[in-house]
Each structure stands twice: as C-alpha cells, then as structure tokens.
Amino acid sequence: MGTTMGASLGRIGRRGVIMMATVVGIGGCASNGVSSEPNPADPWEGFNRKVFAFNDVLDRYALRPAAQGYDYITPDPLQKGVSNFFDNLGEIHTTFNSLLQGKPRNAGISSTRFLMNSTFGLAGLLDPATHAGFIVDDEDFGQTLAVWGVPEGPYLVLPFYGPSTVRTAASLPVDYYTYPLTYVEDDTVRYTLRGLEVLDARSQLLDQEDLLRGDRYSFIRDAWLQRLRFEVNDGEMEDDSFIDNDFDYDEDAFAE
C-alpha cells in the first residue's frame, strides 16, 4: 500500500494510517475497474502521483520491512498494548477538538476514557474504558476546521505523511503541538516512542495491503477522501459520483 499510508510521523501520521486500515478493511479488494475519470478533488494529480511514488519507495525499502520485523518479534498481546497506549494519548486530541466543535458530551467521554485507561488501564496499555461502554468519536483539528466552515481544498499527498487535503495539512501544526509526545524532553525517549508509534501503525496494514488491486493511487485517494468525509460528518456518508464504490469483497480474506 506504500508509505502513502505508512511512513508518517507521530499521532498525526498514525491517525491517517489507521483511517486507511479501516477503509481497506471495509472495502475489501479494490475492483480492477477503478475509475480513471479525473477526480475534481485532485487537480494536482500529476504532482501527487510523484510524491506517492517517492513515499512508496521509502515504504517498500524501509518502513514496511521494519514493520514486518516488529510484527514478527512482538507478541500479539504486546502489540495490542502498544496500540492502546498511543490511542490513549490521542484522547487529548479528541477532548480538545470536541470542545472546539461544541461537542461537550464527546469531550466528556474522551476525558473519562483518558483518565480511566491511564489509571486502571496501566498508563493506557489496557482499555477498560471500552469494556465499560465508553465509546467516543475521534476528533482532530482538521475536523474542527471543517466544522468551522473551512473548505476541504484539493487533495494533496505530502512527503512522508501521505494522503491529505489542504485543510488537513493546515491542521497538522495544531495536532502536533496538542499531542503529549511533543513535550517529552528527553530526545532519545521521544524519538523512540515516535518510532514505535509509526511501526505499530504501519504493522496494522500488513494484512490488508495485499487486498488492493488496480490503480493503487486512485483507490487510496478515493477511499481516504471518502473516509475523511465520513468522519467530518460524524458517520454520515456523502454521495460522491467520482468515488468508485464497486469493491470486490472476499469474506475469506478477513477470516480469522
């Protein structure tokens, strides 16, 4: 699937990776008949494809092998604990942006999750909040800008980060400075945690990436935009005639 989803840094990149993992998990195999019709949301497609190719090379020769090694040597329960830990840190984003969006209930649930998982969940390694029924809608500053009426802008592939839009790209500095790892003073600890976060996020795509067929660039773009709009609209899908939803779903591919 390439670094377009994998070689991102910190929480802002991890969120994109997990979003794409969800999209692929829902969509299954992309049809070989992915539409070649130009997408009006992607007027910079020529530039974006070049960045996509650059990211893909970095992923193929660096990040993906590292993620495979991490997945091979790390037991599943430990991987789950690592994912829980970083997801718990992300609750700070959700609480902050929920308040900015005028969603006090979601902010309350998110802050409750953070407190519960940080204490009873052993610093977030466990997720007792979910088992207790505290389910939250993830929010970031890009979604906050959308609620404030900022247009989405053209689709944009960023080096190392991957799929984005102009609005999403503009939100990244705020997401960065509202993420707890940014304020870890010890450089070694901070870089180690960020590296582990990226490896964990990239490893979550290893099982799904082989399900993609056809033009990967177009599929990833259309699926990412669709998922982005799904989240901005709090779970309500928008109709988009330029997104090909004709996926071939193979239940055997997702069998345990």
PDB file of C-alpha atoms in Angstrom:
ATOM      1  CA  MET A   1       0.000   0.000   0.000  1.00  0.00           C
ATOM      2  CA  GLY A   2       3.004   2.165   0.406  1.00  0.00           C
ATOM      3  CA  THR A   3       4.135   4.954   2.627  1.00  0.00           C
ATOM      4  CA  THR A   4       1.297   6.999   1.411  1.00  0.00           C
ATOM      5  CA  MET A   5      -0.269   5.483   4.487  1.00  0.00           C
ATOM      6  CA  GLY A   6       2.717   4.154   6.342  1.00  0.00           C
ATOM      7  CA  ALA A   7       5.676   6.495   6.575  1.00  0.00           C
ATOM      8  CA  SER A   8       4.118   9.136   8.744  1.00  0.00           C
ATOM      9  CA  LEU A   9       5.461  10.608  11.948  1.00  0.00           C
ATOM     10  CA  GLY A  10       3.697  10.839  15.279  1.00  0.00           C
ATOM     11  CA  ARG A  11      -0.008  10.899  16.069  1.00  0.00           C
ATOM     12  CA  ILE A  12      -0.875  12.995  13.006  1.00  0.00           C
ATOM     13  CA  GLY A  13       0.520  10.250  10.773  1.00  0.00           C
ATOM     14  CA  ARG A  14      -0.763   7.380  12.877  1.00  0.00           C
ATOM     15  CA  ARG A  15      -4.323   8.639  12.504  1.00  0.00           C
ATOM     16  CA  GLY A  16      -4.008   8.602   8.712  1.00  0.00           C
ATOM     17  CA  VAL A  17      -2.642   5.073   8.762  1.00  0.00           C
ATOM     18  CA  ILE A  18      -5.420   3.776  10.985  1.00  0.00           C
ATOM     19  CA  MET A  19      -8.016   5.581   8.890  1.00  0.00           C
ATOM     20  CA  MET A  20      -6.746   3.835   5.767  1.00  0.00           C
ATOM     21  CA  ALA A  21      -6.636   0.468   7.540  1.00  0.00           C
ATOM     22  CA  THR A  22     -10.309   0.938   8.370  1.00  0.00           C
ATOM     23  CA  VAL A  23     -11.142   1.901   4.803  1.00  0.00           C
ATOM     24  CA  VAL A  24      -9.410  -1.134   3.327  1.00  0.00           C
ATOM     25  CA  GLY A  25     -10.936  -3.421   5.948  1.00  0.00           C
ATOM     26  CA  ILE A  26     -14.405  -2.208   4.991  1.00  0.00           C
ATOM     27  CA  GLY A  27     -13.813  -2.079   1.283  1.00  0.00           C
ATOM     28  CA  GLY A  28     -12.049  -5.356   0.714  1.00  0.00           C
ATOM     29  CA  CYS A  29     -10.339  -5.791  -2.633  1.00  0.00           C
ATOM     30  CA  ALA A  30     -10.398  -2.866  -4.966  1.00  0.00           C
ATOM     31  CA  SER A  31     -12.031  -3.645  -8.254  1.00  0.00           C
ATOM     32  CA  ASN A  32      -9.765  -3.869 -11.270  1.00  0.00           C
ATOM     33  CA  GLY A  33     -12.169  -1.398 -12.811  1.00  0.00           C
ATOM     34  CA  VAL A  34     -11.205   1.592 -10.659  1.00  0.00           C
ATOM     35  CA  SER A  35     -12.443   4.685 -12.459  1.00  0.00           C
ATOM     36  CA  SER A  36      -9.803   6.513 -14.485  1.00  0.00           C
ATOM     37  CA  GLU A  37     -12.051   9.590 -14.773  1.00  0.00           C
ATOM     38  CA  PRO A  38     -10.321  12.655 -13.319  1.00  0.00           C
ATOM     39  CA  ASN A  39     -11.451  13.444  -9.791  1.00  0.00           C
ATOM     40  CA  PRO A  40     -12.230  17.165  -9.372  1.00  0.00           C
ATOM     41  CA  ALA A  41     -10.962  16.925  -5.787  1.00  0.00           C
ATOM     42  CA  ASP A  42      -7.491  16.103  -7.162  1.00  0.00           C
ATOM     43  CA  PRO A  43      -6.448  18.901  -9.557  1.00  0.00           C
ATOM     44  CA  TRP A  44      -2.784  18.366  -8.620  1.00  0.00           C
ATOM     45  CA  GLU A  45      -2.781  14.680  -9.546  1.00  0.00           C
ATOM     46  CA  GLY A  46       0.471  14.863 -11.521  1.00  0.00           C
ATOM     47  CA  PHE A  47       2.375  16.267  -8.540  1.00  0.00           C
ATOM     48  CA  ASN A  48       0.586  13.984  -6.098  1.00  0.00           C
ATOM     49  CA  ARG A  49       1.463  10.850  -8.053  1.00  0.00           C
ATOM     50  CA  LYS A  50       5.149  11.780  -7.955  1.00  0.00           C
ATOM     51  CA  VAL A  51       5.055  12.234  -4.183  1.00  0.00           C
ATOM     52  CA  PHE A  52       3.082   8.995  -3.903  1.00  0.00           C
ATOM     53  CA  ALA A  53       5.819   7.172  -5.820  1.00  0.00           C
ATOM     54  CA  PHE A  54       8.522   8.726  -3.604  1.00  0.00           C
ATOM     55  CA  ASN A  55       6.687   7.666  -0.455  1.00  0.00           C
ATOM     56  CA  ASP A  56       6.108   4.211  -1.872  1.00  0.00           C
ATOM     57  CA  VAL A  57       9.834   3.632  -2.417  1.00  0.00           C
ATOM     58  CA  LEU A  58      10.609   4.691   1.158  1.00  0.00           C
ATOM     59  CA  ASP A  59       7.954   2.368   2.448  1.00  0.00           C
ATOM     60  CA  ARG A  60       8.984  -0.618   0.342  1.00  0.00           C
ATOM     61  CA  TYR A  61      12.646  -0.482   1.321  1.00  0.00           C
ATOM     62  CA  ALA A  62      12.500   0.910   4.858  1.00  0.00           C
ATOM     63  CA  LEU A  63       9.238   1.160   6.742  1.00  0.00           C
ATOM     64  CA  ARG A  64       7.476  -1.982   5.561  1.00  0.00           C
ATOM     65  CA  PRO A  65      10.433  -4.310   6.318  1.00  0.00           C
ATOM     66  CA  ALA A  66      10.792  -2.679   9.747  1.00  0.00           C
ATOM     67  CA  ALA A  67       7.079  -3.143  10.405  1.00  0.00           C
ATOM     68  CA  GLN A  68       7.303  -6.773   9.327  1.00  0.00           C
ATOM     69  CA  GLY A  69      10.169  -7.301  11.768  1.00  0.00           C
ATOM     70  CA  TYR A  70       8.224  -5.624  14.548  1.00  0.00           C
ATOM     71  CA  ASP A  71       5.169  -7.755  13.794  1.00  0.00           C
ATOM     72  CA  TYR A  72       7.270 -10.941  13.736  1.00  0.00           C
ATOM     73  CA  ILE A  73       9.058 -10.471  17.062  1.00  0.00           C
ATOM     74  CA  THR A  74       6.290  -8.761  19.050  1.00  0.00           C
ATOM     75  CA  PRO A  75       3.589 -10.979  20.596  1.00  0.00           C
ATOM     76  CA  ASP A  76       0.031 -10.020  19.735  1.00  0.00           C
ATOM     77  CA  PRO A  77      -0.940  -9.048  23.320  1.00  0.00           C
ATOM     78  CA  LEU A  78       2.048  -6.701  23.497  1.00  0.00           C
ATOM     79  CA  GLN A  79       1.187  -5.170  20.123  1.00  0.00           C
ATOM     80  CA  LYS A  80      -2.336  -4.585  21.385  1.00  0.00           C
ATOM     81  CA  GLY A  81      -0.949  -2.894  24.484  1.00  0.00           C
ATOM     82  CA  VAL A  82       1.259  -0.617  22.373  1.00  0.00           C
ATOM     83  CA  SER A  83      -1.702   0.365  20.192  1.00  0.00           C
ATOM     84  CA  ASN A  84      -3.820   1.025  23.268  1.00  0.00           C
ATOM     85  CA  PHE A  85      -1.088   3.225  24.753  1.00  0.00           C
ATOM     86  CA  PHE A  86      -0.878   5.518  21.727  1.00  0.00           C
ATOM     87  CA  ASP A  87      -4.640   5.538  21.215  1.00  0.00           C
ATOM     88  CA  ASN A  88      -4.990   6.674  24.811  1.00  0.00           C
ATOM     89  CA  LEU A  89      -2.644   9.609  24.200  1.00  0.00           C
ATOM     90  CA  GLY A  90      -4.845  10.535  21.270  1.00  0.00           C
ATOM     91  CA  GLU A  91      -7.762  11.118  23.627  1.00  0.00           C
ATOM     92  CA  ILE A  92      -6.178  14.501  24.383  1.00  0.00           C
ATOM     93  CA  HIS A  93      -6.753  15.467  20.728  1.00  0.00           C
ATOM     94  CA  THR A  94     -10.329  14.302  20.857  1.00  0.00           C
ATOM     95  CA  THR A  95     -11.149  16.132  24.085  1.00  0.00           C
ATOM     96  CA  PHE A  96      -9.565  19.372  22.892  1.00  0.00           C
ATOM     97  CA  ASN A  97     -11.206  19.329  19.466  1.00  0.00           C
ATOM     98  CA  SER A  98     -14.575  18.171  20.761  1.00  0.00           C
ATOM     99  CA  LEU A  99     -14.697  21.279  22.938  1.00  0.00           C
ATOM    100  CA  LEU A 100     -13.731  23.475  19.983  1.00  0.00           C
ATOM    101  CA  GLN A 101     -16.506  21.874  17.932  1.00  0.00           C
ATOM    102  CA  GLY A 102     -19.138  22.386  20.629  1.00  0.00           C
ATOM    103  CA  LYS A 103     -19.450  18.684  21.472  1.00  0.00           C
ATOM    104  CA  PRO A 104     -19.257  18.622  25.293  1.00  0.00           C
ATOM    105  CA  ARG A 105     -20.641  15.105  25.565  1.00  0.00           C
ATOM    106  CA  ASN A 106     -17.938  13.661  23.306  1.00  0.00           C
ATOM    107  CA  ALA A 107     -15.313  15.687  25.193  1.00  0.00           C
ATOM    108  CA  GLY A 108     -16.583  14.273  28.486  1.00  0.00           C
ATOM    109  CA  ILE A 109     -16.473  10.706  27.235  1.00  0.00           C
ATOM    110  CA  SER A 110     -12.986  11.180  25.801  1.00  0.00           C
ATOM    111  CA  SER A 111     -11.616  12.704  29.011  1.00  0.00           C
ATOM    112  CA  THR A 112     -13.237   9.898  31.007  1.00  0.00           C
ATOM    113  CA  ARG A 113     -11.597   7.347  28.731  1.00  0.00           C
ATOM    114  CA  PHE A 114      -8.215   9.006  29.190  1.00  0.00           C
ATOM    115  CA  LEU A 115      -8.475   9.083  32.978  1.00  0.00           C
ATOM    116  CA  MET A 116      -9.804   5.537  33.248  1.00  0.00           C
ATOM    117  CA  ASN A 117      -7.294   3.991  30.854  1.00  0.00           C
ATOM    118  CA  SER A 118      -4.379   5.987  32.280  1.00  0.00           C
ATOM    119  CA  THR A 119      -5.108   4.696  35.794  1.00  0.00           C
ATOM    120  CA  PHE A 120      -6.977   1.391  35.777  1.00  0.00           C
ATOM    121  CA  GLY A 121      -5.555   0.623  32.325  1.00  0.00           C
ATOM    122  CA  LEU A 122      -1.914   0.819  33.428  1.00  0.00           C
ATOM    123  CA  ALA A 123      -0.941   4.024  31.585  1.00  0.00           C
ATOM    124  CA  GLY A 124      -3.162   3.109  28.663  1.00  0.00           C
ATOM    125  CA  LEU A 125      -1.758  -0.347  27.929  1.00  0.00           C
ATOM    126  CA  LEU A 126      -5.188  -1.761  28.690  1.00  0.00           C
ATOM    127  CA  ASP A 127      -8.550  -0.375  27.572  1.00  0.00           C
ATOM    128  CA  PRO A 128     -11.066  -0.834  30.395  1.00  0.00           C
ATOM    129  CA  ALA A 129     -12.995   2.252  29.208  1.00  0.00           C
ATOM    130  CA  THR A 130     -14.180   0.476  26.065  1.00  0.00           C
ATOM    131  CA  HIS A 131     -15.215  -2.580  28.059  1.00  0.00           C
ATOM    132  CA  ALA A 132     -17.162  -0.238  30.347  1.00  0.00           C
ATOM    133  CA  GLY A 133     -19.083   1.107  27.350  1.00  0.00           C
ATOM    134  CA  PHE A 134     -17.330   4.459  26.915  1.00  0.00           C
ATOM    135  CA  ILE A 135     -17.174   4.819  23.130  1.00  0.00           C
ATOM    136  CA  VAL A 136     -16.014   8.081  21.585  1.00  0.00           C
ATOM    137  CA  ASP A 137     -15.870   9.694  18.150  1.00  0.00           C
ATOM    138  CA  ASP A 138     -12.240  10.562  17.376  1.00  0.00           C
ATOM    139  CA  GLU A 139     -11.718  14.220  16.539  1.00  0.00           C
ATOM    140  CA  ASP A 140      -8.733  16.185  15.246  1.00  0.00           C
ATOM    141  CA  PHE A 141      -8.140  19.797  14.281  1.00  0.00           C
ATOM    142  CA  GLY A 142      -8.820  19.102  10.621  1.00  0.00           C
ATOM    143  CA  GLN A 143     -12.345  18.079  11.571  1.00  0.00           C
ATOM    144  CA  THR A 144     -12.596  21.169  13.767  1.00  0.00           C
ATOM    145  CA  LEU A 145     -11.720  23.386  10.797  1.00  0.00           C
ATOM    146  CA  ALA A 146     -14.415  21.616   8.783  1.00  0.00           C
ATOM    147  CA  VAL A 147     -16.993  22.322  11.499  1.00  0.00           C
ATOM    148  CA  TRP A 148     -15.885  25.967  11.455  1.00  0.00           C
ATOM    149  CA  GLY A 149     -16.640  26.103   7.743  1.00  0.00           C
ATOM    150  CA  VAL A 150     -13.121  25.913   6.297  1.00  0.00           C
ATOM    151  CA  PRO A 151     -13.317  24.330   2.814  1.00  0.00           C
ATOM    152  CA  GLU A 152     -11.680  20.962   2.274  1.00  0.00           C
ATOM    153  CA  GLY A 153      -9.462  22.181  -0.542  1.00  0.00           C
ATOM    154  CA  PRO A 154      -7.723  19.982  -3.124  1.00  0.00           C
ATOM    155  CA  TYR A 155      -6.408  16.534  -2.327  1.00  0.00           C
ATOM    156  CA  LEU A 156      -2.700  16.650  -1.505  1.00  0.00           C
ATOM    157  CA  VAL A 157      -0.118  13.916  -0.990  1.00  0.00           C
ATOM    158  CA  LEU A 158       2.554  15.033   1.465  1.00  0.00           C
ATOM    159  CA  PRO A 159       6.091  13.589   1.562  1.00  0.00           C
ATOM    160  CA  PHE A 160       6.419  11.079   4.420  1.00  0.00           C
ATOM    161  CA  TYR A 161       2.869  11.806   5.653  1.00  0.00           C
ATOM    162  CA  GLY A 162       0.747  10.638   2.743  1.00  0.00           C
ATOM    163  CA  PRO A 163      -2.917  11.405   1.930  1.00  0.00           C
ATOM    164  CA  SER A 164      -4.149  14.832   2.960  1.00  0.00           C
ATOM    165  CA  THR A 165      -6.117  17.832   1.792  1.00  0.00           C
ATOM    166  CA  VAL A 166      -5.170  21.489   2.018  1.00  0.00           C
ATOM    167  CA  ARG A 167      -7.381  21.783   5.097  1.00  0.00           C
ATOM    168  CA  THR A 168      -5.883  18.705   6.725  1.00  0.00           C
ATOM    169  CA  ALA A 169      -2.355  19.921   6.002  1.00  0.00           C
ATOM    170  CA  ALA A 170      -3.145  23.270   7.615  1.00  0.00           C
ATOM    171  CA  SER A 171      -4.311  21.461  10.757  1.00  0.00           C
ATOM    172  CA  LEU A 172      -1.134  19.436  11.276  1.00  0.00           C
ATOM    173  CA  PRO A 173       0.801  22.025  13.339  1.00  0.00           C
ATOM    174  CA  VAL A 174      -2.055  22.280  15.840  1.00  0.00           C
ATOM    175  CA  ASP A 175      -2.356  18.490  16.043  1.00  0.00           C
ATOM    176  CA  TYR A 176       1.394  18.286  16.584  1.00  0.00           C
ATOM    177  CA  TYR A 177       1.501  20.798  19.416  1.00  0.00           C
ATOM    178  CA  THR A 178      -1.514  19.310  21.186  1.00  0.00           C
ATOM    179  CA  TYR A 179      -0.039  15.812  21.248  1.00  0.00           C
ATOM    180  CA  PRO A 180       1.615  14.784  24.557  1.00  0.00           C
ATOM    181  CA  LEU A 181       4.684  13.145  22.991  1.00  0.00           C
ATOM    182  CA  THR A 182       5.710  16.522  21.580  1.00  0.00           C
ATOM    183  CA  TYR A 183       6.577  17.629  25.123  1.00  0.00           C
ATOM    184  CA  VAL A 184       8.741  14.684  26.154  1.00  0.00           C
ATOM    185  CA  GLU A 185      12.015  16.467  26.901  1.00  0.00           C
ATOM    186  CA  ASP A 186      14.405  13.542  26.520  1.00  0.00           C
ATOM    187  CA  ASP A 187      15.183  13.297  22.804  1.00  0.00           C
ATOM    188  CA  THR A 188      16.013   9.588  22.938  1.00  0.00           C
ATOM    189  CA  VAL A 189      12.757   8.718  24.672  1.00  0.00           C
ATOM    190  CA  ARG A 190      10.703  10.970  22.384  1.00  0.00           C
ATOM    191  CA  TYR A 191      12.186   9.624  19.161  1.00  0.00           C
ATOM    192  CA  THR A 192      11.958   6.038  20.394  1.00  0.00           C
ATOM    193  CA  LEU A 193       8.282   6.429  21.229  1.00  0.00           C
ATOM    194  CA  ARG A 194       7.540   8.121  17.914  1.00  0.00           C
ATOM    195  CA  GLY A 195       9.362   5.384  16.031  1.00  0.00           C
ATOM    196  CA  LEU A 196       7.450   2.706  17.920  1.00  0.00           C
ATOM    197  CA  GLU A 197       4.192   4.506  17.174  1.00  0.00           C
ATOM    198  CA  VAL A 198       4.888   4.558  13.443  1.00  0.00           C
ATOM    199  CA  LEU A 199       5.941   0.883  13.408  1.00  0.00           C
ATOM    200  CA  ASP A 200       2.819  -0.107  15.293  1.00  0.00           C
ATOM    201  CA  ALA A 201       0.570   1.862  12.954  1.00  0.00           C
ATOM    202  CA  ARG A 202       2.296   0.529   9.811  1.00  0.00           C
ATOM    203  CA  SER A 203       2.130  -3.055  11.057  1.00  0.00           C
ATOM    204  CA  GLN A 204      -1.660  -2.772  11.203  1.00  0.00           C
ATOM    205  CA  LEU A 205      -1.711  -2.512   7.411  1.00  0.00           C
ATOM    206  CA  LEU A 206       0.360  -5.597   6.664  1.00  0.00           C
ATOM    207  CA  ASP A 207      -2.631  -7.926   6.411  1.00  0.00           C
ATOM    208  CA  GLN A 208      -4.781  -5.513   4.408  1.00  0.00           C
ATOM    209  CA  GLU A 209      -2.394  -4.107   1.832  1.00  0.00           C
ATOM    210  CA  ASP A 210      -2.373  -7.200  -0.383  1.00  0.00           C
ATOM    211  CA  LEU A 211      -6.110  -6.791  -0.898  1.00  0.00           C
ATOM    212  CA  LEU A 212      -5.609  -3.751  -3.133  1.00  0.00           C
ATOM    213  CA  ARG A 213      -5.906  -4.248  -6.864  1.00  0.00           C
ATOM    214  CA  GLY A 214      -5.804  -1.957  -9.870  1.00  0.00           C
ATOM    215  CA  ASP A 215      -4.581   1.639  -9.644  1.00  0.00           C
ATOM    216  CA  ARG A 216      -3.490   1.918  -6.018  1.00  0.00           C
ATOM    217  CA  TYR A 217      -3.118   5.687  -6.175  1.00  0.00           C
ATOM    218  CA  SER A 218      -6.724   6.255  -7.269  1.00  0.00           C
ATOM    219  CA  PHE A 219      -8.120   3.717  -4.850  1.00  0.00           C
ATOM    220  CA  ILE A 220      -6.220   5.106  -1.872  1.00  0.00           C
ATOM    221  CA  ARG A 221      -7.157   8.679  -2.784  1.00  0.00           C
ATOM    222  CA  ASP A 222     -10.853   7.930  -3.230  1.00  0.00           C
ATOM    223  CA  ALA A 223     -11.112   5.709  -0.170  1.00  0.00           C
ATOM    224  CA  TRP A 224      -9.200   8.185   2.009  1.00  0.00           C
ATOM    225  CA  LEU A 225     -11.371  11.109   0.927  1.00  0.00           C
ATOM    226  CA  GLN A 226     -14.499   9.063   1.483  1.00  0.00           C
ATOM    227  CA  ARG A 227     -13.416   8.085   4.976  1.00  0.00           C
ATOM    228  CA  LEU A 228     -12.374  11.663   5.768  1.00  0.00           C
ATOM    229  CA  ARG A 229     -15.807  12.983   4.817  1.00  0.00           C
ATOM    230  CA  PHE A 230     -17.426  10.164   6.771  1.00  0.00           C
ATOM    231  CA  GLU A 231     -15.610  11.292   9.916  1.00  0.00           C
ATOM    232  CA  VAL A 232     -16.200  15.003   9.324  1.00  0.00           C
ATOM    233  CA  ASN A 233     -19.932  14.269   9.010  1.00  0.00           C
ATOM    234  CA  ASP A 234     -19.923  12.119  12.175  1.00  0.00           C
ATOM    235  CA  GLY A 235     -20.646   8.878  10.387  1.00  0.00           C
ATOM    236  CA  GLU A 236     -22.930  10.084   7.615  1.00  0.00           C
ATOM    237  CA  MET A 237     -21.673   9.209   4.157  1.00  0.00           C
ATOM    238  CA  GLU A 238     -21.692  11.797   1.385  1.00  0.00           C
ATOM    239  CA  ASP A 239     -22.638  10.861  -2.145  1.00  0.00           C
ATOM    240  CA  ASP A 240     -19.649  11.286  -4.446  1.00  0.00           C
ATOM    241  CA  SER A 241     -20.091  10.321  -8.072  1.00  0.00           C
ATOM    242  CA  PHE A 242     -16.324  10.376  -8.575  1.00  0.00           C
ATOM    243  CA  ILE A 243     -15.647   7.688  -5.978  1.00  0.00           C
ATOM    244  CA  ASP A 244     -15.856   4.121  -7.205  1.00  0.00           C
ATOM    245  CA  ASN A 245     -17.586   2.019  -4.561  1.00  0.00           C
ATOM    246  CA  ASP A 246     -17.651  -1.154  -6.638  1.00  0.00           C
ATOM    247  CA  PHE A 247     -15.443  -3.233  -4.371  1.00  0.00           C
ATOM    248  CA  ASP A 248     -14.999  -6.980  -4.615  1.00  0.00           C
ATOM    249  CA  TYR A 249     -15.409  -8.194  -1.054  1.00  0.00           C
ATOM    250  CA  ASP A 250     -13.896 -11.557  -0.232  1.00  0.00           C
ATOM    251  CA  GLU A 251     -15.045 -12.874   3.163  1.00  0.00           C
ATOM    252  CA  ASP A 252     -12.270 -15.481   3.176  1.00  0.00           C
ATOM    253  CA  ALA A 253      -9.685 -12.692   3.114  1.00  0.00           C
ATOM    254  CA  PHE A 254     -10.899 -11.498   6.506  1.00  0.00           C
ATOM    255  CA  ALA A 255     -11.468 -14.886   8.106  1.00  0.00           C
ATOM    256  CA  GLU A 256      -9.669 -15.449  11.380  1.00  0.00           C
TER     257      GLU A 256
END
